[in-house]
Coordinates of C-alpha atoms and ligand atoms in Angstrom, one line a residue:
M5 CA 29.0 3.7 7.9
Q6 CA 25.7 5.4 8.5
T7 CA 23.8 4.1 11.6
L8 CA 20.1 4.5 11.5
Q9 CA 18.6 5.7 14.8
S10 CA 15.1 5.8 16.1
Y11 CA 13.4 9.2 16.7
V12 CA 11.5 8.8 20.0
L13 CA 10.6 11.1 22.9
G14 CA 11.6 14.0 20.8
R15 CA 15.2 13.0 20.0
W16 CA 17.3 10.7 17.8
T17 CA 18.3 7.8 20.0
P18 CA 21.3 5.5 19.6
S19 CA 21.2 1.8 20.4
S20 CA 24.1 -0.6 21.2
S21 CA 22.3 -3.8 20.0
A22 CA 23.8 -6.0 17.3
P23 CA 23.6 -4.3 13.9
V24 CA 21.6 -5.4 10.8
L25 CA 23.4 -4.3 7.6
L26 CA 21.6 -2.5 4.8
H27 CA 23.0 -3.0 1.3
N28 CA 23.3 -1.5 -2.2
P29 CA 21.6 -4.3 -4.2
T30 CA 23.4 -3.3 -7.3
T31 CA 26.9 -3.7 -5.9
E32 CA 26.1 -5.9 -2.8
E33 CA 28.1 -3.4 -0.7
A34 CA 27.0 -2.7 2.9
I35 CA 26.0 1.0 3.1
A36 CA 24.3 1.4 6.5
E37 CA 23.4 -0.4 9.6
V38 CA 20.3 -0.6 11.8
R39 CA 20.4 -1.2 15.6
S40 CA 17.1 -2.1 17.1
G41 CA 15.9 -0.9 20.5
G42 CA 17.5 1.7 22.8
F43 CA 14.1 3.0 23.9
D44 CA 11.5 2.2 26.5
A45 CA 8.4 1.1 24.6
R46 CA 6.0 2.2 27.3
A47 CA 7.5 5.7 27.4
V48 CA 7.3 6.0 23.5
V49 CA 3.5 5.2 23.6
E50 CA 2.9 7.5 26.6
H51 CA 4.8 10.3 24.8
A52 CA 2.4 10.0 21.8
R53 CA -0.6 9.8 24.1
K54 CA 0.3 12.6 26.5
L55 CA 1.8 15.1 24.0
G56 CA 0.9 14.0 20.4
A57 CA -2.8 13.3 20.8
P58 CA -3.7 16.6 22.7
A59 CA -1.6 18.7 20.3
L60 CA -3.4 17.3 17.3
A61 CA -6.7 17.6 19.0
K62 CA -6.2 21.4 19.2
L63 CA -5.9 21.6 15.4
S64 CA -8.9 21.7 13.1
F65 CA -9.1 19.3 10.1
A66 CA -8.0 22.2 7.9
Q67 CA -5.0 23.0 10.1
R68 CA -4.0 19.3 10.0
G69 CA -4.3 19.5 6.2
E70 CA -1.9 22.5 6.3
L71 CA 0.5 20.4 8.3
C72 CA 0.4 17.7 5.6
K73 CA 1.0 20.4 3.0
A74 CA 4.0 21.7 4.8
L75 CA 5.5 18.2 5.2
A76 CA 4.9 17.6 1.4
S77 CA 6.7 20.7 0.6
A78 CA 9.7 19.9 2.9
L79 CA 10.0 16.5 1.1
H80 CA 9.6 18.1 -2.3
A81 CA 12.6 20.4 -1.5
K82 CA 14.7 17.3 -1.0
R83 CA 13.3 15.2 -3.8
E84 CA 16.5 14.8 -5.8
E85 CA 18.4 13.6 -2.8
L86 CA 15.6 11.1 -1.9
I87 CA 15.7 9.7 -5.4
E88 CA 19.4 9.0 -5.0
V89 CA 18.9 7.3 -1.7
S90 CA 16.2 5.1 -3.2
V91 CA 18.5 4.1 -6.1
L92 CA 21.3 3.4 -3.6
N93 CA 19.4 1.3 -1.0
G94 CA 16.3 0.1 -2.9
G95 CA 18.0 -0.6 -6.3
T96 CA 15.2 1.3 -7.9
T97 CA 15.5 3.0 -11.3
R98 CA 15.0 6.8 -11.1
G99 CA 11.5 6.2 -12.5
D100 CA 10.7 3.7 -9.8
A101 CA 12.1 6.0 -7.1
K102 CA 9.9 8.8 -8.3
F103 CA 6.9 6.4 -8.3
D104 CA 7.5 5.9 -4.5
I105 CA 8.6 9.5 -3.6
D106 CA 6.2 11.4 -5.8
G107 CA 3.4 9.0 -4.7
A108 CA 4.2 9.9 -1.1
I109 CA 4.2 13.7 -1.7
G110 CA 1.1 13.5 -3.9
T111 CA -0.8 11.5 -1.3
L112 CA 0.1 14.1 1.4
M113 CA -1.1 16.8 -0.9
A114 CA -4.4 15.0 -1.7
Y115 CA -5.1 14.7 2.0
A116 CA -4.2 18.3 2.6
D117 CA -6.8 19.3 -0.1
L118 CA -9.4 16.9 1.4
A119 CA -8.9 18.3 4.9
A120 CA -9.3 21.9 3.7
K121 CA -12.9 20.9 2.7
L122 CA -13.8 19.1 5.9
P123 CA -16.1 20.8 8.4
E124 CA -14.8 23.2 11.1
R125 CA -16.4 21.0 13.7
P126 CA -14.0 18.3 15.2
F127 CA -16.0 15.3 14.0
L128 CA -17.4 14.0 10.7
V129 CA -21.1 13.4 10.0
D130 CA -22.1 10.1 8.6
G131 CA -25.2 10.1 6.4
A132 CA -28.5 11.7 7.1
G133 CA -30.3 11.9 10.4
L134 CA -33.2 9.5 11.2
Q135 CA -36.5 9.8 13.0
L136 CA -36.4 7.2 15.8
G137 CA -39.5 8.1 17.9
R138 CA -43.2 8.1 17.2
T139 CA -42.6 11.7 16.1
A140 CA -39.5 13.5 14.9
R141 CA -38.8 14.7 18.5
F142 CA -36.6 11.6 19.1
W143 CA -33.8 11.6 16.5
G144 CA -30.6 9.7 15.5
Q145 CA -27.4 10.6 13.7
H146 CA -24.2 8.7 13.1
V147 CA -20.9 10.7 13.5
W148 CA -17.2 9.8 13.4
L149 CA -15.2 10.9 16.4
T150 CA -11.3 10.8 16.6
R151 CA -10.2 8.0 18.8
P152 CA -8.0 9.2 21.7
G153 CA -5.3 6.7 20.9
V154 CA -2.0 6.1 19.1
A155 CA -1.4 4.5 15.7
L156 CA 1.4 2.1 15.2
H157 CA 2.3 1.9 11.5
I158 CA 4.3 -1.1 10.3
N159 CA 5.3 -0.9 6.7
A160 CA 6.8 -3.2 4.0
F161 CA 10.2 -2.7 2.5
N162 CA 8.9 -2.1 -1.1
F163 CA 7.5 1.4 -0.6
P164 CA 9.6 3.1 2.0
A165 CA 8.3 6.6 1.2
W166 CA 4.8 6.1 -0.1
G167 CA 3.9 3.4 2.4
M168 CA 4.9 5.6 5.3
L169 CA 3.3 8.8 4.1
E170 CA -0.1 7.5 2.9
K171 CA -0.7 6.1 6.3
L172 CA 0.7 9.2 8.1
A173 CA -1.5 11.5 6.0
C174 CA -4.7 9.8 7.1
A175 CA -3.7 9.5 10.7
L176 CA -2.6 13.1 11.0
V177 CA -5.8 14.5 9.3
A178 CA -7.9 12.3 11.6
G179 CA -5.9 13.7 14.6
V180 CA -4.1 10.6 15.8
P181 CA -0.3 10.5 16.6
V182 CA 1.9 8.0 14.8
I183 CA 4.7 5.6 15.6
E184 CA 6.2 4.6 12.3
K185 CA 8.2 1.4 11.8
P186 CA 9.5 0.9 8.2
G187 CA 10.7 -2.4 6.6
T188 CA 14.3 -2.8 7.5
P189 CA 16.0 -3.7 4.1
T190 CA 15.2 -0.3 2.6
A191 CA 15.0 1.7 5.8
L192 CA 17.7 4.2 4.7
L193 CA 15.1 6.0 2.5
A194 CA 12.4 5.8 5.2
W195 CA 14.9 7.1 7.8
R196 CA 16.0 10.1 5.5
V197 CA 12.3 10.9 5.0
A198 CA 11.7 10.8 8.7
Q199 CA 14.7 13.1 9.3
I200 CA 13.2 15.6 6.8
L201 CA 9.8 15.4 8.5
V202 CA 11.3 16.0 11.9
E203 CA 13.7 18.8 10.7
S204 CA 10.7 20.6 9.1
G205 CA 9.8 21.6 12.6
K206 CA 6.1 21.4 11.7
L207 CA 5.2 18.2 13.5
P208 CA 3.7 18.8 17.0
E209 CA 5.7 17.2 19.7
G210 CA 4.7 13.5 20.1
S211 CA 2.7 13.4 16.9
Y212 CA 5.4 11.4 15.0
Q213 CA 8.0 8.9 16.2
F214 CA 10.2 6.7 14.0
I215 CA 11.4 3.2 15.0
A216 CA 14.6 1.9 13.2
G217 CA 14.7 -1.9 13.4
S218 CA 12.3 -4.1 15.4
V219 CA 9.1 -2.9 17.0
G220 CA 10.3 -4.6 20.2
E221 CA 7.6 -4.4 22.9
L222 CA 5.6 -1.7 21.4
M223 CA 2.6 -3.8 20.5
D224 CA 2.3 -4.9 24.2
Q225 CA 1.8 -1.3 25.2
L226 CA -1.3 -0.7 23.0
G227 CA -4.8 -0.6 24.3
P228 CA -8.4 -0.4 23.2
Q229 CA -8.3 3.0 21.6
D230 CA -5.0 2.4 19.7
C231 CA -4.6 0.9 16.3
V232 CA -2.1 -0.9 14.1
A233 CA -1.9 -0.4 10.4
F234 CA 0.3 -3.1 8.9
T235 CA 1.5 -3.7 5.4
G236 CA 3.6 -6.8 4.6
S237 CA 3.3 -10.5 4.1
S238 CA 0.3 -12.6 5.0
A239 CA 2.6 -14.6 7.4
T240 CA 3.5 -11.5 9.4
G241 CA -0.1 -10.3 9.2
A242 CA -1.3 -13.6 10.8
K243 CA 1.3 -13.2 13.6
L244 CA 0.0 -9.7 14.4
R245 CA -3.6 -11.0 14.4
A246 CA -2.8 -13.5 17.1
H247 CA -0.8 -10.9 19.2
P248 CA -2.2 -10.8 22.8
A249 CA -2.8 -7.1 22.6
V250 CA -5.0 -7.5 19.6
V251 CA -6.8 -10.5 21.1
R252 CA -7.2 -8.9 24.6
H253 CA -8.2 -5.4 23.7
N254 CA -9.8 -5.9 20.2
L255 CA -7.1 -3.5 19.1
R256 CA -8.0 -2.2 15.7
L257 CA -5.7 -3.8 13.1
N258 CA -5.7 -3.2 9.4
V259 CA -3.8 -5.7 7.4
E260 CA -2.6 -5.0 3.8
A261 CA -0.9 -8.2 2.6
D262 CA -0.2 -10.4 -0.4
S263 CA -2.1 -10.5 -3.6
L264 CA -2.0 -12.6 -6.8
N265 CA -3.4 -9.8 -9.0
A266 CA -4.7 -11.0 -12.3
A267 CA -4.9 -9.3 -15.7
V268 CA -7.6 -10.8 -17.9
L269 CA -7.8 -10.3 -21.7
G270 CA -11.4 -10.4 -22.6
A271 CA -12.8 -12.3 -25.6
A272 CA -12.9 -10.5 -29.0
V273 CA -10.2 -7.9 -28.2
E274 CA -8.5 -7.4 -31.6
A275 CA -4.8 -7.6 -32.0
G276 CA -3.4 -4.1 -32.6
S277 CA -6.4 -2.4 -31.0
E278 CA -5.8 0.2 -28.3
T279 CA -7.2 -2.2 -25.7
Y280 CA -4.8 -5.0 -26.8
N281 CA -1.8 -2.7 -26.9
L282 CA -2.7 -1.3 -23.4
F283 CA -3.0 -4.9 -22.1
L284 CA 0.5 -5.7 -23.3
A285 CA 2.0 -2.4 -22.0
N286 CA 0.4 -2.7 -18.6
V287 CA 1.3 -6.4 -18.1
V288 CA 4.9 -5.6 -18.9
L289 CA 4.9 -2.4 -16.7
D290 CA 3.3 -4.3 -13.8
M291 CA 5.8 -7.2 -14.0
T292 CA 8.8 -4.9 -14.2
Q293 CA 8.1 -1.7 -12.4
K294 CA 10.0 -1.7 -9.0
T295 CA 11.3 -5.1 -10.3
G296 CA 7.9 -6.6 -9.6
Q297 CA 8.1 -5.7 -5.9
K298 CA 4.7 -4.0 -5.9
C299 CA 1.7 -5.3 -4.0
T300 CA -0.5 -4.5 -7.0
A301 CA 1.8 -6.1 -9.6
T302 CA 0.3 -8.5 -12.1
R303 CA 1.1 -12.1 -11.1
R304 CA -1.4 -14.0 -13.3
V305 CA -2.2 -13.2 -16.9
L306 CA -5.4 -14.9 -18.2
V307 CA -5.8 -15.1 -22.0
P308 CA -8.5 -16.8 -24.2
R309 CA -7.1 -20.2 -25.2
E310 CA -7.1 -19.5 -29.0
R311 CA -5.0 -16.3 -28.4
L312 CA -2.4 -17.9 -26.2
A313 CA 0.4 -18.4 -28.8
E314 CA 0.0 -14.8 -30.1
V315 CA -0.1 -13.2 -26.6
R316 CA 2.8 -15.3 -25.4
A317 CA 5.0 -14.3 -28.4
D318 CA 4.0 -10.6 -28.0
L319 CA 4.8 -10.6 -24.2
V320 CA 8.1 -12.4 -24.7
A321 CA 9.1 -9.8 -27.3
E322 CA 8.1 -6.9 -25.0
L323 CA 9.8 -8.3 -21.9
G324 CA 12.9 -9.0 -24.0
R325 CA 13.2 -5.2 -24.6
I326 CA 13.4 -4.5 -20.9
V327 CA 17.0 -3.5 -20.2
V328 CA 18.0 -5.0 -16.8
G329 CA 21.0 -3.3 -15.1
D330 CA 22.4 -0.6 -13.0
P331 CA 19.4 1.5 -11.9
A332 CA 21.5 4.7 -11.9
D333 CA 21.9 4.2 -15.7
K334 CA 19.3 6.1 -17.7
A335 CA 18.9 3.3 -20.2
T336 CA 18.0 0.8 -17.5
R337 CA 14.3 -0.2 -17.3
M338 CA 14.6 -2.6 -14.4
G339 CA 17.0 -2.7 -11.5
P340 CA 17.9 -5.5 -9.0
L341 CA 15.7 -7.0 -6.3
S342 CA 16.0 -4.9 -3.1
S343 CA 17.9 -7.4 -0.9
K344 CA 19.7 -10.7 -0.9
S345 CA 16.8 -12.4 0.9
Q346 CA 14.3 -11.1 -1.7
F347 CA 16.6 -12.4 -4.5
D348 CA 16.8 -15.8 -2.9
D349 CA 13.0 -16.0 -2.2
V350 CA 12.1 -15.0 -5.8
R351 CA 14.6 -17.5 -7.4
A352 CA 13.2 -20.3 -5.2
G353 CA 9.6 -19.1 -6.0
I354 CA 10.3 -19.2 -9.8
E355 CA 11.7 -22.7 -9.5
R356 CA 8.6 -23.9 -7.6
L357 CA 6.2 -22.3 -10.2
A358 CA 8.2 -23.8 -13.1
K359 CA 7.2 -27.2 -11.9
G360 CA 3.6 -26.4 -13.1
G361 CA 4.6 -25.2 -16.6
E362 CA 7.3 -23.9 -18.9
I363 CA 9.5 -20.9 -18.4
V364 CA 9.1 -18.9 -21.6
C365 CA 11.5 -16.1 -20.8
G366 CA 13.7 -15.2 -17.9
G367 CA 14.2 -17.8 -15.2
A368 CA 15.8 -18.3 -11.8
Q369 CA 19.4 -17.6 -13.0
P370 CA 21.0 -14.3 -12.0
A371 CA 20.9 -11.8 -14.8
R372 CA 24.3 -10.3 -14.0
A373 CA 27.4 -11.6 -12.2
K374 CA 27.2 -9.1 -9.4
G375 CA 24.1 -7.6 -7.7
W376 CA 20.7 -9.2 -7.1
F377 CA 19.4 -9.1 -10.7
L378 CA 16.9 -11.4 -12.3
A379 CA 15.4 -11.1 -15.8
P380 CA 11.6 -10.6 -16.2
T381 CA 10.2 -14.1 -16.1
L382 CA 7.0 -15.5 -17.7
I383 CA 5.8 -19.0 -17.0
A384 CA 3.2 -20.6 -19.2
A385 CA 1.0 -22.9 -17.1
R386 CA 0.2 -26.5 -18.2
E387 CA -3.1 -26.3 -16.5
A388 CA -4.8 -22.9 -15.6
S389 CA -6.2 -24.4 -12.4
E390 CA -2.8 -25.7 -11.2
P391 CA -2.8 -24.6 -7.5
L392 CA 0.8 -23.4 -7.6
F393 CA -0.1 -20.4 -9.7
H394 CA -2.9 -19.3 -7.4
A395 CA -1.3 -20.0 -4.0
E396 CA 2.2 -18.4 -4.1
E397 CA 3.0 -14.8 -4.5
V398 CA 6.5 -14.6 -6.0
F399 CA 7.4 -11.0 -5.1
G400 CA 9.5 -10.1 -8.1
P401 CA 9.4 -9.7 -11.9
C402 CA 7.5 -12.9 -12.5
A403 CA 4.0 -13.8 -13.8
S404 CA 2.2 -16.8 -15.0
L405 CA 0.3 -17.1 -18.3
L406 CA -3.0 -19.0 -17.9
P407 CA -5.4 -20.1 -20.7
Y408 CA -9.2 -19.8 -20.3
S409 CA -12.3 -20.1 -22.5
G410 CA -12.9 -16.3 -23.0
E411 CA -16.1 -16.5 -20.9
P412 CA -16.0 -14.1 -17.9
E413 CA -17.5 -16.7 -15.6
E414 CA -14.5 -19.0 -16.1
A415 CA -12.0 -16.1 -15.8
A416 CA -13.6 -15.0 -12.5
Q417 CA -13.6 -18.6 -11.2
L418 CA -9.8 -18.9 -11.9
V419 CA -9.1 -15.5 -10.5
A420 CA -11.0 -16.4 -7.3
L421 CA -8.6 -19.3 -6.7
G422 CA -6.1 -16.6 -5.6
G423 CA -8.2 -16.4 -2.4
G424 CA -8.8 -12.6 -2.5
G425 CA -6.7 -9.8 -4.1
L426 CA -6.0 -6.1 -4.2
V427 CA -6.9 -5.5 -7.9
T428 CA -7.9 -7.3 -11.0
S429 CA -7.6 -5.7 -14.4
A430 CA -9.8 -6.7 -17.4
Y431 CA -9.5 -5.7 -21.0
S432 CA -12.7 -5.7 -23.0
N433 CA -14.9 -3.5 -25.2
D434 CA -18.0 -5.5 -24.4
N435 CA -20.0 -4.0 -21.5
G436 CA -21.9 -7.2 -21.0
W437 CA -18.7 -9.2 -20.6
C438 CA -17.4 -6.6 -18.0
E439 CA -20.7 -6.7 -16.0
R440 CA -20.6 -10.5 -15.8
Y441 CA -16.9 -10.4 -14.8
L442 CA -17.5 -7.7 -12.1
A443 CA -20.4 -9.6 -10.6
L444 CA -18.3 -12.7 -9.9
A445 CA -14.7 -11.4 -9.6
G446 CA -15.6 -8.1 -7.9
P447 CA -16.3 -9.6 -4.4
W448 CA -12.9 -11.2 -4.4
H449 CA -11.1 -7.8 -4.8
G450 CA -10.8 -4.3 -3.4
R451 CA -10.5 -2.8 -6.8
V452 CA -11.6 -3.8 -10.4
W453 CA -10.0 -1.9 -13.2
F454 CA -11.4 -2.0 -16.8
A455 CA -9.8 -1.0 -20.0
S456 CA -11.5 -0.4 -23.3
D457 CA -10.8 1.4 -26.6
K458 CA -12.9 4.3 -25.2
S459 CA -10.8 4.9 -22.0
S460 CA -7.4 3.5 -22.8
E461 CA -5.9 6.9 -23.7
Q462 CA -6.8 8.4 -20.3
S463 CA -6.6 5.4 -18.0
L464 CA -4.0 5.2 -15.2
A465 CA -2.2 1.8 -14.9
P466 CA -4.0 -0.8 -12.7
G467 CA -1.0 -1.0 -10.4
M468 CA -1.4 2.6 -9.4
V469 CA -2.9 3.2 -5.9
L470 CA -4.8 6.5 -5.8
P471 CA -5.6 8.5 -2.6
S472 CA -9.2 9.0 -3.7
M473 CA -10.0 5.3 -4.2
V474 CA -9.8 2.6 -1.6
H475 CA -6.8 0.3 -1.5
G476 CA -6.9 -3.2 0.1
G477 CA -8.7 -6.4 -0.5
P478 CA -10.4 -9.4 1.1
G479 CA -9.0 -12.8 2.0
R480 CA -5.3 -13.3 1.3
A481 CA -4.9 -9.6 0.6
G482 CA -5.4 -9.0 4.3
G483 CA -9.0 -8.0 4.5
G484 CA -7.9 -4.4 5.1
E485 CA -8.9 -1.1 3.5
E486 CA -6.9 2.2 3.3
L487 CA -7.2 5.5 1.5
G488 CA -10.4 6.2 -0.4
G489 CA -10.6 9.9 0.4
E490 CA -12.5 10.6 3.7
R491 CA -12.9 6.8 4.2
G492 CA -9.1 6.6 4.9
L493 CA -9.7 8.7 8.1
H494 CA -12.4 6.3 9.5
F495 CA -9.8 3.7 10.6
Y496 CA -8.6 6.3 13.2
M497 CA -12.1 7.3 14.3
Q498 CA -15.0 5.7 16.0
R499 CA -18.5 5.7 14.4
V500 CA -21.0 6.7 17.1
A501 CA -24.8 6.5 16.9
V502 CA -26.0 9.6 18.7
Q503 CA -29.6 9.4 19.8
G504 CA -31.7 12.0 21.6
F505 CA -33.9 15.1 21.3
K506 CA -33.8 16.3 17.7
G507 CA -33.1 19.9 18.8
L508 CA -29.8 18.6 20.3
V509 CA -28.9 15.8 17.9
E510 CA -29.6 17.6 14.6
A511 CA -28.4 21.0 15.7
S512 CA -25.2 19.8 17.2
F513 CA -24.3 16.7 15.2
G514 CA -26.4 16.8 12.0
Q515 CA -25.4 17.5 8.4
P516 CA -24.3 21.2 8.2
A517 CA -27.5 22.3 6.3
A518 CA -29.8 20.4 8.7
S519 CA -28.1 21.7 11.8
A520 CA -28.3 25.3 10.5
S521 CA -32.0 25.0 10.0
A522 CA -32.5 23.1 13.3
S523 CA -30.8 25.9 15.2
A524 CA -32.5 28.7 13.3
Ligands
NAP1135 P1 7.2 -8.7 6.0 O1 8.4 -9.5 6.1 O2 5.9 -9.3 6.4 O3 7.5 -7.3 6.8 C1 6.6 -6.3 6.9 C2 6.9 -5.4 8.1 O4 6.6 -6.2 9.3 C3 8.3 -5.0 8.2 O5 8.4 -3.7 8.7 C4 8.9 -6.0 9.2 O6 10.0 -5.6 9.9 C5 7.7 -6.1 10.2 N1 7.6 -7.3 11.0 C6 8.1 -8.6 10.7 N2 7.8 -9.4 11.7 C7 7.2 -8.7 12.6 C8 6.6 -9.0 13.9 N3 6.6 -10.3 14.4 N4 6.0 -8.0 14.6 C9 5.9 -6.8 14.1 N5 6.4 -6.4 12.9 C10 7.0 -7.4 12.2 O7 6.9 -8.1 4.5 P2 8.0 -7.4 3.5 O8 8.9 -8.5 3.0 O9 8.6 -6.2 4.1 O10 7.0 -6.9 2.4 C11 6.7 -7.7 1.3 C12 5.2 -8.2 1.4 O11 4.4 -7.0 1.6 C13 4.7 -8.8 0.1 O12 4.1 -10.0 0.5 C14 3.7 -7.8 -0.4 O13 2.7 -8.3 -1.2 C15 3.2 -7.1 0.8 N6 2.8 -5.8 0.5 C16 1.4 -5.5 0.5 C17 1.0 -4.2 0.2 C18 -0.5 -3.9 0.3 O14 -0.9 -2.8 0.3 N7 -1.4 -4.9 0.4 C19 1.8 -3.2 -0.1 C20 3.2 -3.5 -0.1 C21 3.7 -4.8 0.2 P3 11.5 -6.0 9.4 O15 11.6 -5.5 8.0 O16 12.3 -5.2 10.4 O17 11.5 -7.4 9.5

């Protein structure tokens, strides 16, 4: 059986601690094991500080972008193998595997392109300069400087490739070395990705280390210039927030957590219209892609009361067409949950939600005799405001159907009961309706996605996270923010207000055009 090792201090390191088994969720067979530990946490952090940080500091933004490009092409060369590992350990269909792996490669490439356009100077300029004194002689300018620290990245099990690479791309371009810790149940893919990155020979020594299993004492070694970017459940996020290193040093912590993402069908969207068809297609996609194990998956579907019966029938028909089965089979549209504990959690969650309504398709029963399969499950709520539907994220192919009046204010009020989310999607051809929805629902989300007849042909699905737009959300979604083009680098940098003689501040730190004229 394959044993996953950590890559620390420049080598793959065995451990003799008790193994945790990884499984093939289709057959329930054990396929690999992870043994935590086997390293000195202080030495790992020092390795990143002493070798990784200075090596990255010697590279310009553009050179770090070249590094991302080289890593992307190393991964692309092994794409077929990575897809197979994802199917084996994650239970993903080939399509779902590509979503993760191509998303990872695409994000690396997007940051390579962005880095190529960044200035040659080793910092970023933030906004215009400001006159601070009585005359322009005393001047101010904000700049972003790379923090001389280490980034600990802790990722969730559901995107072993994309989750790791989207964080890595931002940290590397910003110039900060990374210690990566993937979610354990699907760590076989993360580990294989790590091997390919290391074998590429492109990563400067100390700029990337990989932890198989628990983070151990790593958090205790971090200090005021370090950061932790975490993706996972709210419960783990809350534990990290209370960690003594975070409290003592105000360690920078970004939390990407749960979200009860809502899709809202606006009033007056005609049956059969492009917008209505897109609404049905996206709800079904978001419930079933990656077997619903997607942070941006739709968990609540809001429908005008008078359309409820029609939408319910249409969704049941569409969900009934989803072929659940062996993810290696081309006809399969939805594979199993990734692990036994996921399967147990989702079944228990469906049973709890069912207390507030009626299961209209699917349910908590296994969909096949062997493997961790469930059918897509839709639960019609008795009361739209029933707290169950707004409090619990069932992290699987399950959503609730909630009636509302068709007024955007009521939709926004219901959506806000989720306590903050990553994305809400709304389907309407009425700009006024959209503006009213955005004003009230927007502050509860990191992203608001609108569909109309005019844009439906070109729109990307709401569950898709793009490197050029921010990802994250307030409240229960963790309060974090990632990606968003250059914004994604800022987490790894310090914004500094530079104040002094204009001849220095503008010439040395101003916007390129201003500094050129100041020094002329
Ligand atoms: P999880 O159980 O919270 O675990 C997340 C990560 O934290 C894993 O790597 C886990 O390691 C690690 N971890 C657990 N306890 C820890 C501790 N005390 N100290 C340090 N690390 C610790 O979440 P999950 O089950 O992997 O992922 C599912 C959740 O992630 C869902 O709630 C989903 O909504 C959320 N998610 C959010 C986003 C987003 O962008 N907002 C994206 C994807 C997923 P082990 O695996 O070794 O326990």
